[in-house]
CSV table of C-alpha atoms and ligand atoms in Angstrom, one decimal:
chain,number,residue,atom,x,y,z
A,1252,UNK,CA,21.6,15.9,41.3
A,1253,UNK,CA,24.5,18.2,40.4
A,1254,UNK,CA,22.4,21.4,41.1
A,1255,UNK,CA,21.6,20.1,44.5
A,1256,UNK,CA,25.2,19.5,45.5
A,1257,UNK,CA,26.4,22.8,44.1
A,1258,UNK,CA,23.8,24.8,45.9
A,1259,UNK,CA,23.8,22.9,49.2
A,1260,UNK,CA,24.0,25.4,52.1
A,1261,UNK,CA,23.0,23.5,55.3
A,1262,UNK,CA,23.3,19.9,56.4
A,1263,UNK,CA,20.4,20.3,58.8
A,1264,UNK,CA,16.7,19.9,58.1
A,1265,UNK,CA,16.0,23.6,58.5
A,1266,UNK,CA,13.8,23.6,55.4
A,1267,UNK,CA,10.8,25.8,55.7
A,1268,UNK,CA,7.3,24.2,55.8
A,1269,UNK,CA,5.7,23.5,52.4
A,1270,UNK,CA,2.9,25.8,53.3
A,1271,UNK,CA,5.3,28.7,53.8
A,1272,UNK,CA,7.2,27.9,50.6
A,1273,UNK,CA,4.2,27.8,48.4
A,1274,UNK,CA,3.0,31.2,49.7
A,1275,UNK,CA,6.2,32.9,48.6
A,1276,UNK,CA,5.6,35.4,45.8
A,1277,UNK,CA,8.0,33.5,43.6
A,1278,UNK,CA,5.6,30.6,43.5
A,1279,UNK,CA,2.5,32.7,42.5
A,1280,UNK,CA,3.1,32.1,38.8
A,1281,UNK,CA,3.3,28.3,39.2
A,1282,UNK,CA,0.2,28.3,41.4
A,1283,UNK,CA,-1.7,30.2,38.8
A,1284,UNK,CA,-0.6,27.9,36.0
A,1285,UNK,CA,-0.9,24.5,37.7
A,1286,UNK,CA,-3.1,25.1,40.8
A,1287,UNK,CA,-2.1,25.2,44.4
A,1288,UNK,CA,-2.6,21.5,45.1
A,1289,UNK,CA,-0.2,20.4,42.2
A,1290,UNK,CA,2.5,22.9,43.3
A,1291,UNK,CA,2.2,21.7,46.9
A,1292,UNK,CA,2.6,18.1,45.8
A,1293,UNK,CA,5.6,18.9,43.6
A,1294,UNK,CA,7.2,20.9,46.4
A,1295,UNK,CA,6.6,18.1,48.9
A,1296,UNK,CA,8.5,15.7,46.7
A,1297,UNK,CA,11.3,18.2,46.0
A,1298,UNK,CA,11.8,18.9,49.7
A,1299,UNK,CA,11.8,15.1,50.4
A,1300,UNK,CA,14.5,14.7,47.8
A,1301,UNK,CA,16.5,17.4,49.3
A,1302,UNK,CA,16.2,15.9,52.8
A,1303,UNK,CA,17.1,12.5,51.4
A,1304,UNK,CA,20.2,13.9,49.8
A,1305,UNK,CA,21.0,15.5,53.2
A,1306,UNK,CA,21.1,19.1,52.1
A,1307,UNK,CA,19.1,22.0,51.0
A,1308,UNK,CA,18.8,23.9,47.8
A,1309,UNK,CA,18.8,27.6,47.3
A,1310,UNK,CA,15.3,29.0,46.9
A,1311,UNK,CA,15.8,30.0,43.3
A,1312,UNK,CA,17.2,26.6,42.3
A,1313,UNK,CA,14.3,24.9,44.0
A,1314,UNK,CA,11.8,27.1,42.2
A,1315,UNK,CA,13.3,26.2,38.8
A,1316,UNK,CA,13.4,22.5,39.7
A,1317,UNK,CA,9.7,22.5,40.7
A,1318,UNK,CA,8.7,24.4,37.6
A,1319,UNK,CA,10.5,22.0,35.4
A,1320,UNK,CA,8.9,19.0,37.0
A,1321,UNK,CA,5.4,20.5,36.7
A,1322,UNK,CA,5.9,21.4,33.1
A,1323,UNK,CA,7.3,18.0,32.1
A,1324,UNK,CA,4.3,16.3,33.6
A,1325,UNK,CA,1.9,18.2,31.3
A,1326,UNK,CA,4.0,18.3,28.2
A,1327,UNK,CA,2.4,16.4,25.2
A,1328,UNK,CA,3.5,12.9,25.1
A,1329,UNK,CA,2.4,12.3,21.5
A,1330,UNK,CA,4.6,14.4,19.2
A,1331,UNK,CA,4.8,14.9,15.5
A,1332,UNK,CA,8.1,13.5,14.1
A,1333,UNK,CA,9.8,13.8,10.7
A,1334,UNK,CA,10.2,10.3,9.3
A,1335,UNK,CA,13.5,10.2,7.4
A,1336,UNK,CA,13.9,6.4,8.0
A,1337,UNK,CA,12.7,5.4,4.6
A,1338,UNK,CA,10.2,3.0,6.0
A,1339,UNK,CA,6.9,4.2,4.5
A,1340,UNK,CA,4.4,2.4,6.8
A,1341,UNK,CA,6.5,2.6,10.0
A,1342,UNK,CA,4.7,0.7,12.7
A,1343,UNK,CA,6.3,2.8,15.5
A,1344,UNK,CA,5.5,6.1,13.7
A,1345,UNK,CA,1.8,5.6,13.3
A,1346,UNK,CA,1.9,3.8,10.0
A,1347,UNK,CA,0.2,5.9,7.2
A,1348,UNK,CA,0.3,9.7,7.4
A,1349,UNK,CA,-3.1,11.1,6.3
A,1350,UNK,CA,-3.8,13.1,3.2
A,1351,UNK,CA,-4.8,16.8,3.5
A,1352,UNK,CA,-8.4,16.0,2.7
A,1353,UNK,CA,-8.5,13.3,5.4
A,1354,UNK,CA,-7.0,15.8,7.9
A,1355,UNK,CA,-9.6,18.4,7.0
A,1356,UNK,CA,-12.4,15.8,7.4
A,1357,UNK,CA,-11.2,15.2,11.0
A,1358,UNK,CA,-12.2,18.8,11.8
A,1359,UNK,CA,-15.7,18.2,10.4
A,1360,UNK,CA,-16.2,15.1,12.6
A,1361,UNK,CA,-14.8,16.9,15.6
A,1362,UNK,CA,-17.9,19.1,15.9
A,1363,UNK,CA,-21.5,17.9,15.7
A,1364,UNK,CA,-22.2,15.8,12.6
A,1365,UNK,CA,-24.8,13.6,11.1
A,1366,UNK,CA,-22.8,10.6,12.3
A,1367,UNK,CA,-26.0,8.6,13.1
A,1368,UNK,CA,-28.7,10.8,11.7
A,1369,UNK,CA,-30.4,10.3,8.3
A,1370,UNK,CA,-30.8,13.9,7.2
A,1371,UNK,CA,-33.5,13.0,4.7
A,1372,UNK,CA,-35.9,11.2,7.0
A,1373,UNK,CA,-34.7,12.6,10.3
A,1374,UNK,CA,-34.5,9.1,11.6
A,1375,UNK,CA,-31.6,7.3,13.3
A,1376,UNK,CA,-28.9,6.3,10.8
A,1377,UNK,CA,-26.1,3.8,10.9
A,1378,UNK,CA,-22.5,5.2,11.1
A,1379,UNK,CA,-20.9,2.3,9.3
A,1380,UNK,CA,-23.5,2.5,6.5
A,1381,UNK,CA,-22.0,6.0,5.6
A,1382,UNK,CA,-19.0,4.2,4.1
A,1383,UNK,CA,-20.6,0.9,2.8
A,1384,UNK,CA,-21.7,2.4,-0.5
A,1385,UNK,CA,-18.3,3.9,-1.3
A,1386,UNK,CA,-16.5,0.7,-0.6
A,1387,UNK,CA,-19.0,-1.3,-2.7
A,1388,UNK,CA,-18.4,1.1,-5.6
A,1389,UNK,CA,-14.7,1.0,-5.3
A,1390,UNK,CA,-14.4,-2.8,-5.1
A,1391,UNK,CA,-17.6,-3.8,-7.0
A,1392,UNK,CA,-18.7,-6.1,-4.2
A,1393,UNK,CA,-22.1,-6.8,-2.6
A,1394,UNK,CA,-21.5,-5.7,1.0
A,1395,UNK,CA,-19.1,-3.7,3.1
A,1396,UNK,CA,-18.7,-2.9,6.8
A,1397,UNK,CA,-16.1,-1.0,8.7
A,1398,UNK,CA,-14.7,-1.4,12.2
A,1399,UNK,CA,-12.0,0.0,14.4
A,1400,UNK,CA,-9.0,-2.0,12.9
A,1401,UNK,CA,-8.3,-5.2,11.0
A,1402,UNK,CA,-7.6,-7.2,14.2
A,1403,UNK,CA,-11.1,-6.3,15.3
A,1404,UNK,CA,-12.5,-7.3,11.9
A,1405,UNK,CA,-11.0,-10.8,12.1
A,1406,UNK,CA,-12.2,-11.2,15.7
A,1407,UNK,CA,-15.7,-10.1,14.7
A,1408,UNK,CA,-15.8,-12.4,11.6
A,1409,UNK,CA,-14.6,-15.4,13.6
A,1410,UNK,CA,-17.0,-14.7,16.5
A,1411,UNK,CA,-20.1,-13.8,14.5
A,1412,UNK,CA,-19.6,-16.5,11.8
A,1413,UNK,CA,-17.7,-19.4,13.4
A,1414,UNK,CA,-18.2,-19.4,17.2
A,1415,UNK,CA,-18.5,-23.0,18.5
A,1416,UNK,CA,-17.5,-24.4,15.1
A,1417,UNK,CA,-14.3,-25.3,13.4
A,1418,UNK,CA,-12.2,-23.1,11.2
A,1419,UNK,CA,-9.5,-24.7,9.0
A,1420,UNK,CA,-6.2,-22.8,8.7
A,1421,UNK,CA,-2.9,-23.7,7.1
A,1422,UNK,CA,0.1,-24.2,9.5
A,1423,UNK,CA,2.0,-21.9,7.2
A,1424,UNK,CA,-0.3,-19.0,8.0
A,1425,UNK,CA,-0.2,-19.0,11.8
A,1426,UNK,CA,1.1,-15.5,11.8
A,1427,UNK,CA,2.0,-13.0,14.4
A,1428,UNK,CA,1.5,-9.4,13.3
A,1429,UNK,CA,3.4,-6.6,15.2
A,1430,UNK,CA,1.9,-5.7,18.6
A,1431,UNK,CA,1.3,-9.4,19.4
A,1432,UNK,CA,-1.7,-10.1,17.2
A,1433,UNK,CA,-1.4,-13.9,17.0
A,1434,UNK,CA,-3.9,-15.8,14.9
A,1435,UNK,CA,-4.2,-18.8,17.3
A,1436,UNK,CA,-5.0,-16.3,20.2
A,1437,UNK,CA,-7.6,-14.5,18.2
A,1438,UNK,CA,-9.2,-17.8,17.3
A,1439,UNK,CA,-9.4,-18.9,20.9
A,1440,UNK,CA,-10.8,-15.5,21.9
A,1441,UNK,CA,-13.6,-15.8,19.3
A,1442,UNK,CA,-14.7,-19.2,20.5
A,1443,UNK,CA,-14.1,-20.8,17.2
A,1444,UNK,CA,-12.0,-24.0,17.1
A,1445,UNK,CA,-8.9,-23.9,15.0
A,1446,UNK,CA,-8.1,-26.9,12.9
A,1447,UNK,CA,-4.6,-26.7,11.6
A,1448,UNK,CA,-3.7,-28.4,8.3
A,1449,UNK,CA,-0.5,-28.9,6.3
A,1450,UNK,CA,3.0,-28.0,7.4
A,1451,UNK,CA,4.9,-24.7,7.8
A,1452,UNK,CA,6.1,-24.8,4.2
A,1453,UNK,CA,3.5,-26.9,2.4
A,1454,UNK,CA,-0.3,-27.1,2.5
A,1455,UNK,CA,-2.2,-28.7,-0.4
A,1456,UNK,CA,-5.8,-28.5,-1.4
A,1457,UNK,CA,-6.3,-32.1,-0.2
A,1458,UNK,CA,-5.2,-31.1,3.3
A,1459,UNK,CA,-8.2,-28.8,3.6
A,1460,UNK,CA,-10.5,-31.4,2.0
A,1461,UNK,CA,-9.5,-34.0,4.6
A,1462,UNK,CA,-10.0,-31.7,7.6
A,1463,UNK,CA,-13.7,-31.0,6.9
A,1464,UNK,CA,-16.2,-32.4,9.4
A,1465,UNK,CA,-19.8,-31.7,10.2
A,1466,UNK,CA,-18.6,-29.1,12.6
A,1467,UNK,CA,-16.7,-27.1,10.0
A,1468,UNK,CA,-17.8,-23.5,9.4
A,1469,UNK,CA,-15.1,-21.9,7.3
A,1470,UNK,CA,-11.7,-22.0,5.6
A,1471,UNK,CA,-9.5,-19.1,6.6
A,1472,UNK,CA,-6.6,-17.8,4.5
A,1473,UNK,CA,-4.3,-15.4,6.4
A,1474,UNK,CA,-2.0,-13.4,4.1
A,1475,UNK,CA,1.5,-13.8,5.4
A,1476,UNK,CA,2.0,-10.1,5.0
A,1477,UNK,CA,5.1,-9.6,7.1
A,1478,UNK,CA,7.3,-12.5,6.1
A,1479,UNK,CA,8.1,-14.8,3.1
A,1480,UNK,CA,8.9,-18.5,3.2
A,1481,UNK,CA,11.4,-19.3,0.5
A,1482,UNK,CA,12.6,-22.6,-0.9
A,1483,UNK,CA,10.5,-25.8,-0.9
A,1484,UNK,CA,7.1,-24.3,-0.4
A,1485,UNK,CA,3.6,-24.9,-1.7
A,1486,UNK,CA,0.5,-22.9,-0.7
A,1487,UNK,CA,-3.0,-23.7,-1.8
A,1488,UNK,CA,-4.3,-20.9,-4.0
A,1489,UNK,CA,-7.3,-19.0,-3.0
A,1490,UNK,CA,-9.1,-20.4,-6.0
A,1491,UNK,CA,-8.4,-23.9,-4.8
A,1492,UNK,CA,-9.6,-23.1,-1.3
A,1493,UNK,CA,-12.7,-21.6,-2.8
A,1494,UNK,CA,-13.5,-24.8,-4.7
A,1495,UNK,CA,-13.1,-26.8,-1.5
A,1496,UNK,CA,-15.3,-24.4,0.5
A,1497,UNK,CA,-18.0,-24.3,-2.2
A,1498,UNK,CA,-18.1,-28.1,-2.4
A,1499,UNK,CA,-19.0,-28.3,1.2
A,1500,UNK,CA,-21.0,-25.0,1.6
A,1501,UNK,CA,-18.5,-23.5,3.9
A,1502,UNK,CA,-17.4,-19.9,4.0
A,1503,UNK,CA,-14.0,-18.8,2.7
A,1504,UNK,CA,-12.7,-15.9,4.8
A,1505,UNK,CA,-9.6,-14.0,3.6
A,1506,UNK,CA,-7.5,-11.9,6.1
A,1507,UNK,CA,-5.7,-9.9,3.6
A,1508,UNK,CA,-4.2,-7.5,6.2
A,1509,UNK,CA,-2.2,-5.4,3.9
A,1510,UNK,CA,-2.2,-6.5,0.3
A,1511,UNK,CA,-2.7,-3.9,-2.3
A,1512,UNK,CA,-5.6,-1.8,-3.6
A,1513,UNK,CA,-3.8,-1.4,-7.0
A,1514,UNK,CA,-1.5,-4.1,-8.4
A,1515,UNK,CA,2.0,-3.6,-7.0
A,1516,UNK,CA,4.9,-6.1,-6.9
A,1517,UNK,CA,3.5,-9.6,-6.3
A,1518,UNK,CA,1.2,-8.4,-3.5
A,1519,UNK,CA,-2.2,-10.0,-3.6
A,1520,UNK,CA,-4.9,-7.5,-4.5
A,1521,UNK,CA,-8.4,-7.0,-3.0
A,1522,UNK,CA,-9.9,-7.6,-6.5
A,1523,UNK,CA,-8.2,-11.0,-6.6
A,1524,UNK,CA,-9.4,-11.9,-3.1
A,1525,UNK,CA,-12.9,-10.9,-4.0
A,1526,UNK,CA,-13.0,-13.2,-7.0
A,1527,UNK,CA,-12.8,-16.2,-4.6
A,1528,UNK,CA,-13.4,-15.4,-0.9
A,1529,UNK,CA,-16.9,-14.7,0.6
A,1530,UNK,CA,-15.5,-12.3,3.2
A,1531,UNK,CA,-12.3,-10.3,2.8
A,1532,UNK,CA,-10.8,-8.1,5.6
A,1533,UNK,CA,-7.9,-5.6,5.5
A,1534,UNK,CA,-6.4,-2.6,7.2
A,1535,UNK,CA,-7.5,0.9,6.3
A,1536,UNK,CA,-4.0,2.4,6.6
A,1537,UNK,CA,-1.7,-0.3,5.3
A,1538,UNK,CA,-3.5,-0.8,2.1
A,1539,UNK,CA,-5.2,2.5,1.6
A,1540,UNK,CA,-3.1,5.2,3.2
A,1541,UNK,CA,-6.1,6.2,5.3
A,1542,UNK,CA,-6.5,6.0,9.1
A,1543,UNK,CA,-6.1,2.7,10.9
A,1544,UNK,CA,-9.5,0.9,10.4
A,1545,UNK,CA,-10.8,-2.6,9.7
A,1546,UNK,CA,-12.5,-3.0,6.4
A,1547,UNK,CA,-14.8,-6.0,5.7
A,1548,UNK,CA,-16.0,-6.8,2.2
A,1549,UNK,CA,-18.6,-9.4,1.3
A,1550,UNK,CA,-18.9,-11.0,-2.1
A,1551,UNK,CA,-22.0,-12.6,-3.5
A,1552,UNK,CA,-25.1,-13.7,-1.6
A,1553,UNK,CA,-23.1,-15.7,1.0
A,1554,UNK,CA,-20.7,-12.8,1.6
A,1555,UNK,CA,-23.5,-10.3,1.9
A,1556,UNK,CA,-25.3,-12.5,4.4
A,1557,UNK,CA,-22.1,-13.0,6.4
A,1558,UNK,CA,-21.4,-9.3,6.5
A,1559,UNK,CA,-24.9,-8.6,7.7
A,1560,UNK,CA,-24.5,-11.2,10.5
A,1561,UNK,CA,-21.3,-9.5,11.5
A,1562,UNK,CA,-22.8,-6.0,11.5
A,1563,UNK,CA,-25.6,-7.2,13.8
A,1564,UNK,CA,-23.5,-9.0,16.3
A,1565,UNK,CA,-23.1,-7.4,19.7
A,1566,UNK,CA,-19.3,-7.4,19.3
A,1567,UNK,CA,-19.7,-5.0,16.4
A,1568,UNK,CA,-20.8,-2.3,18.8
A,1569,UNK,CA,-17.7,-2.9,20.9
A,1570,UNK,CA,-15.3,-2.6,18.0
A,1571,UNK,CA,-17.2,0.1,16.1
A,1572,UNK,CA,-15.4,2.7,14.1
A,1573,UNK,CA,-14.7,6.0,15.9
A,1574,UNK,CA,-16.1,9.1,14.3
A,1575,UNK,CA,-12.7,10.7,13.6
A,1576,UNK,CA,-11.5,7.5,11.9
A,1577,UNK,CA,-14.7,7.3,9.9
A,1578,UNK,CA,-14.3,10.9,8.7
A,1579,UNK,CA,-10.7,10.4,7.6
A,1580,UNK,CA,-11.5,7.1,6.0
A,1581,UNK,CA,-14.3,8.5,4.0
A,1582,UNK,CA,-12.1,11.3,2.6
A,1583,UNK,CA,-9.5,8.8,1.7
A,1584,UNK,CA,-12.0,6.6,-0.1
A,1585,UNK,CA,-13.3,9.5,-2.1
A,1586,UNK,CA,-9.8,10.3,-3.2
A,1587,UNK,CA,-9.4,6.7,-4.3
A,1588,UNK,CA,-12.8,6.5,-6.0
A,1589,UNK,CA,-11.9,9.6,-8.1
A,1590,UNK,CA,-8.4,8.4,-8.9
A,1591,UNK,CA,-6.6,11.2,-7.0
A,1592,UNK,CA,-4.0,8.7,-5.8
A,1593,UNK,CA,-1.2,11.3,-5.9
A,1594,UNK,CA,-3.0,13.2,-3.1
A,1595,UNK,CA,-2.4,10.2,-0.7
A,1596,UNK,CA,1.0,10.5,0.9
A,1597,UNK,CA,1.9,6.8,1.0
A,1598,UNK,CA,0.9,6.4,-2.7
A,1599,UNK,CA,3.2,9.3,-3.6
A,1600,UNK,CA,6.0,7.8,-1.6
A,1601,UNK,CA,5.6,4.4,-3.1
A,1602,UNK,CA,5.6,5.9,-6.6
A,1603,UNK,CA,8.4,8.4,-6.2
A,1604,UNK,CA,11.3,7.6,-8.6
A,1605,UNK,CA,14.9,7.4,-7.5
A,1606,UNK,CA,15.5,10.6,-9.5
A,1607,UNK,CA,12.7,12.4,-7.5
A,1608,UNK,CA,14.3,11.3,-4.2
A,1609,UNK,CA,17.8,12.1,-5.4
A,1610,UNK,CA,16.9,15.7,-6.4
A,1611,UNK,CA,15.4,16.4,-3.0
A,1612,UNK,CA,18.4,14.9,-1.1
A,1613,UNK,CA,20.8,16.9,-3.3
A,1614,UNK,CA,18.9,20.1,-2.4
A,1615,UNK,CA,19.2,19.3,1.3
A,1616,UNK,CA,22.9,18.5,0.8
A,1617,UNK,CA,23.6,21.9,-0.8
A,1618,UNK,CA,21.8,23.8,2.0
A,1619,UNK,CA,23.4,21.7,4.8
A,1620,UNK,CA,26.9,22.1,3.3
A,1621,UNK,CA,26.4,25.9,3.4
A,1622,UNK,CA,25.8,25.5,7.1
A,1623,UNK,CA,28.9,23.4,7.7
A,1624,UNK,CA,27.2,20.0,7.8
A,1625,UNK,CA,29.2,17.4,5.8
A,1626,UNK,CA,27.1,15.0,3.8
A,1627,UNK,CA,27.3,12.4,1.0
A,1628,UNK,CA,24.7,10.9,-1.3
A,1629,UNK,CA,24.6,7.2,-1.4
A,1630,UNK,CA,22.4,4.6,-3.1
A,1631,UNK,CA,20.2,2.6,-0.8
A,1632,UNK,CA,16.7,1.1,-0.4
A,1633,UNK,CA,13.5,2.2,1.1
A,1634,UNK,CA,10.9,-0.2,2.5
A,1635,UNK,CA,7.1,-0.2,2.4
A,1636,UNK,CA,7.0,-1.7,5.9
A,1637,UNK,CA,4.1,-2.0,8.3
A,1638,UNK,CA,3.8,-5.7,7.6
A,1639,UNK,CA,3.2,-4.8,4.0
A,1640,UNK,CA,5.1,-5.9,0.9
A,1641,UNK,CA,7.8,-7.7,3.0
A,1642,UNK,CA,10.0,-8.6,0.1
A,1643,UNK,CA,9.5,-5.3,-1.7
A,1644,UNK,CA,12.3,-2.8,-1.5
A,1645,UNK,CA,12.3,0.5,-3.4
A,1646,UNK,CA,15.6,1.8,-4.8
A,1647,UNK,CA,16.4,5.2,-3.2
A,1648,UNK,CA,19.1,7.8,-2.6
A,1649,UNK,CA,20.2,8.4,1.0
A,1650,UNK,CA,21.8,11.5,2.4
A,1651,UNK,CA,24.6,10.2,4.8
A,1652,UNK,CA,25.7,12.7,7.5
A,1653,UNK,CA,29.4,12.5,8.4
A,1654,UNK,CA,30.0,12.0,12.1
A,1655,UNK,CA,29.3,9.3,14.7
A,1656,UNK,CA,26.2,7.6,13.5
A,1657,UNK,CA,24.4,6.5,16.6
A,1658,UNK,CA,25.1,9.8,18.4
A,1659,UNK,CA,23.8,11.8,15.4
A,1660,UNK,CA,20.7,9.6,15.2
A,1661,UNK,CA,20.1,10.1,19.0
A,1662,UNK,CA,20.6,13.9,18.7
A,1663,UNK,CA,18.1,14.0,15.8
A,1664,UNK,CA,15.6,12.0,17.8
A,1665,UNK,CA,15.9,14.4,20.7
A,1666,UNK,CA,15.4,17.4,18.5
A,1667,UNK,CA,12.3,19.6,18.1
A,1668,UNK,CA,10.7,18.2,16.1
A,1669,UNK,CA,12.3,14.8,16.5
A,1670,UNK,CA,13.8,13.4,13.3
A,1671,UNK,CA,13.9,9.6,12.8
A,1672,UNK,CA,16.9,8.7,10.7
A,1673,UNK,CA,18.3,5.3,9.8
A,1674,UNK,CA,21.8,3.9,10.4
A,1675,UNK,CA,23.2,2.2,7.4
A,1676,UNK,CA,26.8,1.1,6.9
A,1677,UNK,CA,27.9,2.9,10.0
A,1678,UNK,CA,26.4,6.2,8.8
A,1679,UNK,CA,23.4,8.2,10.0
A,1680,UNK,CA,21.3,8.4,6.8
A,1681,UNK,CA,18.2,10.4,5.8
A,1682,UNK,CA,15.8,9.0,3.2
A,1683,UNK,CA,13.9,11.8,1.5
A,1684,UNK,CA,11.2,9.3,0.2
A,1685,UNK,CA,9.3,9.3,3.5
A,1686,UNK,CA,9.7,13.0,4.4
A,1687,UNK,CA,6.4,14.7,3.9
A,1688,UNK,CA,5.9,17.6,1.5
A,1689,UNK,CA,6.6,20.9,3.2
A,1690,UNK,CA,8.9,19.4,5.9
A,1691,UNK,CA,12.2,20.2,4.1
A,1692,UNK,CA,13.2,23.4,5.8
A,1693,UNK,CA,12.2,22.2,9.3
A,1694,UNK,CA,14.3,19.0,8.6
A,1695,UNK,CA,17.3,21.0,7.5
A,1696,UNK,CA,17.2,23.2,10.6
A,1697,UNK,CA,16.9,20.2,12.8
A,1698,UNK,CA,19.8,18.4,11.2
A,1699,UNK,CA,22.0,21.5,11.6
A,1700,UNK,CA,21.1,21.7,15.3
A,1701,UNK,CA,21.8,18.0,15.9
A,1702,UNK,CA,25.1,18.1,13.9
A,1703,UNK,CA,26.4,21.0,15.9
A,1704,UNK,CA,25.3,19.4,19.2
A,1705,UNK,CA,27.3,16.3,18.4
A,1706,UNK,CA,30.3,18.2,17.0
A,1707,UNK,CA,30.6,20.2,20.3
B,1418,LIG,C1,-1.8,-5.9,9.9
B,1418,LIG,C2,-2.5,-7.2,9.8
B,1418,LIG,C3,-3.5,-7.5,10.7
B,1418,LIG,C4,-3.9,-6.5,11.8
B,1418,LIG,O1,-4.3,-5.3,11.3
B,1418,LIG,P1,-4.5,-4.0,12.2
B,1418,LIG,O2,-5.0,-3.0,11.3
B,1418,LIG,O3,-3.1,-3.7,12.7
B,1418,LIG,O4,-5.4,-4.3,13.3
B,1418,LIG,C5,-4.1,-8.7,10.6
B,1418,LIG,N1,-3.8,-9.6,9.7
B,1418,LIG,C6,-2.9,-9.4,8.8
B,1418,LIG,C7,-2.6,-10.4,7.7
B,1418,LIG,C8,-2.2,-8.1,8.8
B,1418,LIG,O5,-1.2,-7.9,7.9
């Protein structure tokens, strides 16, 4: 309220009526841009504030204030940022950035498309069926279905296949995924009854065997994708769970969540899951570098029947995949099918060598030093993140900016575009691994601006 105090002229409530103010020529521009009603409303609040503060602003200051308020209200809230944090699938930054082909596909879906029209017959088509064939080819399975996200895929599987029956889950797999997706809550919501077996650190094949009753419908394995239990642990393998399930004609459902499309570190792969489970679900972004989506695969006759039941359940309509998501996912699947993995940003980031990252950071360093920004190259680690590969760190090379770390990080975040850095060992650090191709110059400009703002 500094402006208000500086420009105070009267202590009385001699303010002109709102109707008079809004008709002043100075307000014509704002009225044209935002409409009379919105300007009147903003003016009413402004004048009330002035009265509340017991003073009155100069007309020109009031005009600026009202304009700022109106513009702030319509400024985009969702903004592109540069991710220099080194966390590849950053939950707070939208997880996977899309490939060029996926972005182009969004434009196709934005207009009219054959989303639900079979162009050959002219009859109604099924949107999810557009992707089933591609997924079946990539993973060599008997059935596939896509929904909005993986949380929805699990909810749909449990509701359509297990409602009113029992589902056996290990106590070591009662996970919470970011954004409060908790397995026991999802189970309750689906109407399936959860039967917990084993302990937090150990669950054996026999524990599953003992829990089976005439009301059992399925065994559920939940990949503990965002944490590791170390020490005295024992988990029943998927193969052992499959043998229990088969012996009692129960379904084996595997919520893989993240996992890996290609073998990496000790992450479970989709192929491995499909060898044993009837139904496998996972995220379209965590594992694929596509848009957020829920992918459901069915193996064998039992899996195919289960996927069919899921796709016909009324809940499938409520969680159906959006046309933009579908378009981006199809483009990403085609890139995977044809082996063009290096076109998918997260794959490039995961596979970049320390030397690749170091070269880029060194180039930034030279340019920044020329502009008076002091930097140092330090060894560090990047993370895959997003509840994926929890124990897996990638060696990287960080560019540390000299100066007060948290103030620098805040200045970068407030920049245009905002840059998300990471504070490590009391330094504000930039990890080139997660900065997209073509963002280098913009980043360098933004760092210079932030550095100078803090130095002032
Ligand atoms: C991430 C994850 C989910 C939720 O997936 P969304 O795509 O965020 O809906 C569910 N289960 C596991 C094991 C996960 O890792």
